Amino acid sequence: MKFLLSRELGRLSKWLRILGFDAAYFNQDKISSLIIQALRDNRIIITRNHRLPKSCGIKIVLIKAEKIKEQVSEVLNALKLTPGSDMMFSRCIICNAELIGIDKEKIKDKVPEYVFKTQQDFITCPMCKRIYWQGTHWGNVQNTLKGMIK
Ligand SMILES: [Zn+2]
């Protein structure tokens, strides 16, 4: 299941990526282009835009909530999704690409020294080359997620 989020839902697209979903972000205004991209890539449109045609042959999830936690819940409920913990943190938050494991020695100069000393497993984004690890910033994310997933 793949998503395409319209322009006003940039934050939600990041959270869906954290949960491991393929959530592309459409950063233009043109609704016709949004629909074409969704059709071409076989994606479900997630939007707050009420002007989208209901009968364009694409599944559309219309988001009503203002708060990010509620928006995530809306998506999960609308599509009856239960994100698994094995899926989480499998995608780059910035580019939506699937993360891949990387040899610890290769990233020695790219992460803070204490991180290198205390962490064993590192993953990287093949597109932006960002390096992720299960450190404190993921701990915060997990606390936030507790409020989103029931
Ligand atoms: Zn990336």
PDB file of C-alpha atoms and ligand atoms in Angstrom:
ATOM      1  CA  MET A   1       0.000   0.000   0.000  1.00  0.00           C
ATOM      2  CA  LYS A   2       1.547   3.266  -1.165  1.00  0.00           C
ATOM      3  CA  PHE A   3       0.521   6.819  -0.406  1.00  0.00           C
ATOM      4  CA  LEU A   4       0.763  10.202  -2.004  1.00  0.00           C
ATOM      5  CA  LEU A   5       0.272  13.113   0.361  1.00  0.00           C
ATOM      6  CA  SER A   6      -0.820  16.490  -0.859  1.00  0.00           C
ATOM      7  CA  ARG A   7       1.089  19.650  -0.136  1.00  0.00           C
ATOM      8  CA  GLU A   8      -0.455  20.614   3.201  1.00  0.00           C
ATOM      9  CA  LEU A   9       0.415  17.254   4.785  1.00  0.00           C
ATOM     10  CA  GLY A  10       4.221  17.352   4.822  1.00  0.00           C
ATOM     11  CA  ARG A  11       4.427  16.538   8.501  1.00  0.00           C
ATOM     12  CA  LEU A  12       2.065  13.620   8.181  1.00  0.00           C
ATOM     13  CA  SER A  13       4.142  12.170   5.330  1.00  0.00           C
ATOM     14  CA  LYS A  14       7.181  12.135   7.637  1.00  0.00           C
ATOM     15  CA  TRP A  15       5.261  10.317  10.340  1.00  0.00           C
ATOM     16  CA  LEU A  16       3.946   7.717   7.909  1.00  0.00           C
ATOM     17  CA  ARG A  17       7.533   7.113   6.795  1.00  0.00           C
ATOM     18  CA  ILE A  18       8.603   6.644  10.407  1.00  0.00           C
ATOM     19  CA  LEU A  19       5.923   3.964  10.645  1.00  0.00           C
ATOM     20  CA  GLY A  20       7.457   2.336   7.565  1.00  0.00           C
ATOM     21  CA  PHE A  21       4.864   3.251   4.949  1.00  0.00           C
ATOM     22  CA  ASP A  22       5.766   4.298   1.423  1.00  0.00           C
ATOM     23  CA  ALA A  23       4.555   7.887   1.686  1.00  0.00           C
ATOM     24  CA  ALA A  24       5.466  10.121  -1.237  1.00  0.00           C
ATOM     25  CA  TYR A  25       4.925  13.844  -0.823  1.00  0.00           C
ATOM     26  CA  PHE A  26       3.469  16.038  -3.538  1.00  0.00           C
ATOM     27  CA  ASN A  27       4.786  19.559  -3.068  1.00  0.00           C
ATOM     28  CA  GLN A  28       2.860  21.332  -5.832  1.00  0.00           C
ATOM     29  CA  ASP A  29      -0.613  22.806  -5.944  1.00  0.00           C
ATOM     30  CA  LYS A  30      -1.886  21.360  -9.173  1.00  0.00           C
ATOM     31  CA  ILE A  31      -4.597  18.811  -8.399  1.00  0.00           C
ATOM     32  CA  SER A  32      -4.535  17.280 -11.883  1.00  0.00           C
ATOM     33  CA  SER A  33      -0.818  16.477 -11.514  1.00  0.00           C
ATOM     34  CA  LEU A  34      -1.471  15.003  -8.083  1.00  0.00           C
ATOM     35  CA  ILE A  35      -4.064  12.660  -9.554  1.00  0.00           C
ATOM     36  CA  ILE A  36      -1.856  11.697 -12.491  1.00  0.00           C
ATOM     37  CA  GLN A  37       1.025  10.824 -10.191  1.00  0.00           C
ATOM     38  CA  ALA A  38      -1.249   8.760  -7.927  1.00  0.00           C
ATOM     39  CA  LEU A  39      -2.624   6.840 -10.918  1.00  0.00           C
ATOM     40  CA  ARG A  40       0.807   6.287 -12.441  1.00  0.00           C
ATOM     41  CA  ASP A  41       2.390   5.026  -9.213  1.00  0.00           C
ATOM     42  CA  ASN A  42      -0.755   3.287  -7.944  1.00  0.00           C
ATOM     43  CA  ARG A  43      -0.872   5.374  -4.767  1.00  0.00           C
ATOM     44  CA  ILE A  44      -3.675   6.265  -2.387  1.00  0.00           C
ATOM     45  CA  ILE A  45      -4.078  10.031  -2.083  1.00  0.00           C
ATOM     46  CA  ILE A  46      -4.081  11.444   1.419  1.00  0.00           C
ATOM     47  CA  THR A  47      -5.233  15.031   1.511  1.00  0.00           C
ATOM     48  CA  ARG A  48      -7.109  17.748   3.348  1.00  0.00           C
ATOM     49  CA  ASN A  49      -8.303  19.161   0.054  1.00  0.00           C
ATOM     50  CA  HIS A  50     -12.072  18.846  -0.332  1.00  0.00           C
ATOM     51  CA  ARG A  51     -11.965  19.851  -3.966  1.00  0.00           C
ATOM     52  CA  LEU A  52     -10.565  16.554  -5.193  1.00  0.00           C
ATOM     53  CA  PRO A  53     -12.990  14.769  -7.494  1.00  0.00           C
ATOM     54  CA  LYS A  54     -14.566  11.762  -5.756  1.00  0.00           C
ATOM     55  CA  SER A  55     -14.917   9.698  -8.897  1.00  0.00           C
ATOM     56  CA  CYS A  56     -11.431   9.901 -10.373  1.00  0.00           C
ATOM     57  CA  GLY A  57     -10.771   6.185  -9.893  1.00  0.00           C
ATOM     58  CA  ILE A  58      -8.325   6.646  -7.044  1.00  0.00           C
ATOM     59  CA  LYS A  59      -8.790   5.892  -3.400  1.00  0.00           C
ATOM     60  CA  ILE A  60      -8.675   9.131  -1.427  1.00  0.00           C
ATOM     61  CA  VAL A  61      -8.357   9.512   2.325  1.00  0.00           C
ATOM     62  CA  LEU A  62      -9.666  12.883   3.407  1.00  0.00           C
ATOM     63  CA  ILE A  63      -7.987  14.108   6.580  1.00  0.00           C
ATOM     64  CA  LYS A  64     -10.072  16.220   8.937  1.00  0.00           C
ATOM     65  CA  ALA A  65      -7.941  16.487  12.077  1.00  0.00           C
ATOM     66  CA  GLU A  66      -5.577  19.377  12.744  1.00  0.00           C
ATOM     67  CA  LYS A  67      -3.236  17.631  15.168  1.00  0.00           C
ATOM     68  CA  ILE A  68      -0.593  15.313  13.816  1.00  0.00           C
ATOM     69  CA  LYS A  69      -1.375  12.463  16.213  1.00  0.00           C
ATOM     70  CA  GLU A  70      -5.018  12.509  15.190  1.00  0.00           C
ATOM     71  CA  GLN A  71      -4.084  12.693  11.525  1.00  0.00           C
ATOM     72  CA  VAL A  72      -1.993   9.538  11.845  1.00  0.00           C
ATOM     73  CA  SER A  73      -4.891   7.804  13.593  1.00  0.00           C
ATOM     74  CA  GLU A  74      -7.260   8.910  10.832  1.00  0.00           C
ATOM     75  CA  VAL A  75      -5.085   7.301   8.156  1.00  0.00           C
ATOM     76  CA  LEU A  76      -4.659   4.076  10.120  1.00  0.00           C
ATOM     77  CA  ASN A  77      -8.384   3.830  10.846  1.00  0.00           C
ATOM     78  CA  ALA A  78      -9.520   4.724   7.340  1.00  0.00           C
ATOM     79  CA  LEU A  79      -7.335   2.031   5.787  1.00  0.00           C
ATOM     80  CA  LYS A  80      -7.520  -0.418   8.708  1.00  0.00           C
ATOM     81  CA  LEU A  81      -3.757  -0.462   9.057  1.00  0.00           C
ATOM     82  CA  THR A  82      -1.796  -1.675  12.042  1.00  0.00           C
ATOM     83  CA  PRO A  83       1.848  -0.722  11.688  1.00  0.00           C
ATOM     84  CA  GLY A  84       4.183  -3.395  12.980  1.00  0.00           C
ATOM     85  CA  SER A  85       7.240  -2.532  15.030  1.00  0.00           C
ATOM     86  CA  ASP A  86       9.345  -4.434  12.480  1.00  0.00           C
ATOM     87  CA  MET A  87       8.231  -1.949   9.824  1.00  0.00           C
ATOM     88  CA  MET A  88       9.075   1.154  11.812  1.00  0.00           C
ATOM     89  CA  PHE A  89      12.215   3.113  11.011  1.00  0.00           C
ATOM     90  CA  SER A  90      12.711   1.260   7.746  1.00  0.00           C
ATOM     91  CA  ARG A  91      12.447   4.384   5.577  1.00  0.00           C
ATOM     92  CA  CYS A  92      14.257   7.686   5.324  1.00  0.00           C
ATOM     93  CA  ILE A  93      12.147  10.404   6.923  1.00  0.00           C
ATOM     94  CA  ILE A  94      13.394  12.923   4.370  1.00  0.00           C
ATOM     95  CA  CYS A  95      13.311  11.029   1.043  1.00  0.00           C
ATOM     96  CA  ASN A  96      10.987   8.057   1.634  1.00  0.00           C
ATOM     97  CA  ALA A  97      13.677   5.660   0.392  1.00  0.00           C
ATOM     98  CA  GLU A  98      14.117   2.282   2.083  1.00  0.00           C
ATOM     99  CA  LEU A  99      17.033   2.318   4.499  1.00  0.00           C
ATOM    100  CA  ILE A 100      19.845  -0.186   4.191  1.00  0.00           C
ATOM    101  CA  GLY A 101      22.318  -1.513   6.727  1.00  0.00           C
ATOM    102  CA  ILE A 102      25.816  -0.088   6.681  1.00  0.00           C
ATOM    103  CA  ASP A 103      29.076  -1.343   8.091  1.00  0.00           C
ATOM    104  CA  LYS A 104      29.909   0.445  11.335  1.00  0.00           C
ATOM    105  CA  GLU A 105      33.484   1.142  10.264  1.00  0.00           C
ATOM    106  CA  LYS A 106      32.313   3.013   7.195  1.00  0.00           C
ATOM    107  CA  ILE A 107      30.477   5.694   9.154  1.00  0.00           C
ATOM    108  CA  LYS A 108      33.092   6.340  11.818  1.00  0.00           C
ATOM    109  CA  ASP A 109      33.725   9.940  10.718  1.00  0.00           C
ATOM    110  CA  LYS A 110      30.092  10.704  10.023  1.00  0.00           C
ATOM    111  CA  VAL A 111      28.473  10.338  13.423  1.00  0.00           C
ATOM    112  CA  PRO A 112      29.304  11.907  16.808  1.00  0.00           C
ATOM    113  CA  GLU A 113      31.973  10.026  18.725  1.00  0.00           C
ATOM    114  CA  TYR A 114      29.700   8.999  21.604  1.00  0.00           C
ATOM    115  CA  VAL A 115      27.193   7.607  19.134  1.00  0.00           C
ATOM    116  CA  PHE A 116      29.863   5.555  17.449  1.00  0.00           C
ATOM    117  CA  LYS A 117      30.983   4.209  20.817  1.00  0.00           C
ATOM    118  CA  THR A 118      27.549   3.375  22.178  1.00  0.00           C
ATOM    119  CA  GLN A 119      25.652   2.161  19.125  1.00  0.00           C
ATOM    120  CA  GLN A 120      26.208  -1.039  17.166  1.00  0.00           C
ATOM    121  CA  ASP A 121      23.710  -0.962  14.329  1.00  0.00           C
ATOM    122  CA  PHE A 122      23.593   1.789  11.749  1.00  0.00           C
ATOM    123  CA  ILE A 123      21.440   2.165   8.683  1.00  0.00           C
ATOM    124  CA  THR A 124      21.696   4.646   5.882  1.00  0.00           C
ATOM    125  CA  CYS A 125      19.566   6.193   3.169  1.00  0.00           C
ATOM    126  CA  PRO A 126      20.735   5.301  -0.358  1.00  0.00           C
ATOM    127  CA  MET A 127      19.505   8.668  -1.635  1.00  0.00           C
ATOM    128  CA  CYS A 128      20.511  11.375   0.849  1.00  0.00           C
ATOM    129  CA  LYS A 129      23.160   9.287   2.693  1.00  0.00           C
ATOM    130  CA  ARG A 130      21.765  10.275   6.084  1.00  0.00           C
ATOM    131  CA  ILE A 131      22.747   7.853   8.825  1.00  0.00           C
ATOM    132  CA  TYR A 132      20.252   6.582  11.355  1.00  0.00           C
ATOM    133  CA  TRP A 133      20.717   4.657  14.563  1.00  0.00           C
ATOM    134  CA  GLN A 134      18.523   3.578  17.443  1.00  0.00           C
ATOM    135  CA  GLY A 135      19.573   6.350  19.714  1.00  0.00           C
ATOM    136  CA  THR A 136      17.771   8.896  21.777  1.00  0.00           C
ATOM    137  CA  HIS A 137      15.944  10.589  18.932  1.00  0.00           C
ATOM    138  CA  TRP A 138      14.172   7.330  18.125  1.00  0.00           C
ATOM    139  CA  GLY A 139      13.269   6.998  21.779  1.00  0.00           C
ATOM    140  CA  ASN A 140      11.354  10.265  21.595  1.00  0.00           C
ATOM    141  CA  VAL A 141       9.635   9.151  18.448  1.00  0.00           C
ATOM    142  CA  GLN A 142       8.479   5.958  20.097  1.00  0.00           C
ATOM    143  CA  ASN A 143       6.925   7.889  22.956  1.00  0.00           C
ATOM    144  CA  THR A 144       4.989  10.013  20.504  1.00  0.00           C
ATOM    145  CA  LEU A 145       3.893   6.927  18.581  1.00  0.00           C
ATOM    146  CA  LYS A 146       2.343   5.435  21.711  1.00  0.00           C
ATOM    147  CA  GLY A 147      -0.289   8.157  21.549  1.00  0.00           C
ATOM    148  CA  MET A 148      -0.981   7.507  17.881  1.00  0.00           C
ATOM    149  CA  ILE A 149      -1.381   3.763  17.749  1.00  0.00           C
ATOM    150  CA  LYS A 150      -4.100   2.200  19.818  1.00  0.00           C
TER     151      LYS A 150
HETATM  152 ZN    ZN B   1      17.170  10.037   2.584  1.00  0.00          ZN
END
